[in-house]
Amino acid sequence: MSINVAVLGATGSIGRQTLEVLSAMKEYGVRPVLLACAYNSAELIKKYGDRRDITVISDRGSGIAAAAKEYVGTDLLNRAETYAGIDVVINGIGGLSGVGPTIAALKAGCKLLTANKESVVAFGKHITALKAETRGIITPLDSEHSAIFQCLLGEDTDSVSKLILTASGGALRDKKREEIAETKAADCLKHPNWSMGVKVTIDSATLMNKGLELIEARNLFGINEVDIKIHRQSVVHGAAAFKDGSLKIYASKPDMRIPIAYALSMPKRYKLPFSEEIGLEAVNGFTYTEPDTDRFPCLKLAKVAADYGTDRAGAVLTAADEAAVNAYLRDEIDFYGVSELIEKALERFATGPEIADVYQLHSITDEVKEYILESIGGGN
């Protein structure tokens, strides 16, 4: 029996690795039938143009005559009917534009495999309610949340005392604060362990990625006690501590294809071309330290947002970070300008009416982004 898969963000970091996994799993009946991207549909058409069973959706047409069905307009991804005949939707879209497809996939009754943390951080309570209403399935793809997901399988969450997420520390982990202050975005993109997209790699350097993951873990698993540890080797990805004093950890080499493959094949685990066993000796000599929120204040700000316990605060945090990181990439602000802008946005917008629907979500996030632009002199 075949499993029909939609890959959203198919030309991004998660998307490319997903397509590699799907290629490796084709003998198990797992096949892509819908591929979506923002601008690079020509890349997909060149690769899959002779596949009449594949649909490509993008913001801009490829201009290439091909047998594959091609549609222009990624707003199609926000419609449940787009996913008719789809079994699994993989949401590898970055940013708040991934919220609509998250909702549509659940309404369509698809199994949702998501790396779009912004949906869960900014609209988590609504998504949790929709999941319950539709009896939907959400499986996380991020290595840390996949690790926690696997540690909690078969467990009673009331027996959990806390969750532990690990962080590599990012590209600036060994620099002093005064050195970090002078760091340009290009330096932050030199991640020591992982190959990721631009935005998430900057977030790794500021530790905001781990702050967003903390909120995501709370919303996904319904457990508020979440610790962050710096684990430079990136082999232990997460752990669950239980009230009886036991601890379950998940370890693998740092390779996103592993959690992607597991999410597609669970409960089975297949040996694939990139599979590489690790033994007990692989976890010897590892270090776990506390994150330094003086050098990396974004993590502290994320914890402040998490303590509001609202989608509104998560949405403000997400939008402010997205806008501030873009400004940093344009060299309009320095490294610590990112956290300063996020802090101002939280102070101004985090308190207020809770977000009632997706329209209000986009309204508040647009307002936050406009505020960030005005704060750096980029507004009208």
Short mmCIF file of C-alpha atoms in Angstrom, two decimals, residues 78 99 103 107 123 126 355-367:
data_model
loop_
_atom_site.label_atom_id
_atom_site.label_comp_id
_atom_site.label_asym_id
_atom_site.label_seq_id
_atom_site.Cartn_x
_atom_site.Cartn_y
_atom_site.Cartn_z
CA ASN A 78 -4.19 27.09 3.13
CA VAL A 99 0.26 28.46 10.09
CA ILE A 103 -4.63 24.26 9.93
CA LYS A 107 -8.88 19.90 8.68
CA PHE A 123 -1.08 29.59 17.55
CA HIS A 126 -5.87 26.82 18.70
CA ILE A 355 -5.86 35.84 19.80
CA ALA A 356 -9.27 34.54 18.76
CA ASP A 357 -8.59 33.36 15.22
CA VAL A 358 -6.02 33.25 12.43
CA TYR A 359 -7.04 36.70 11.18
CA GLN A 360 -6.21 38.24 14.54
CA LEU A 361 -2.96 36.28 14.55
CA HIS A 362 -1.87 37.88 11.28
CA SER A 363 -3.11 41.28 12.45
CA ILE A 364 -1.00 41.29 15.63
CA THR A 365 2.07 39.84 13.92
CA ASP A 366 1.85 42.40 11.11
CA GLU A 367 1.60 45.15 13.73
#
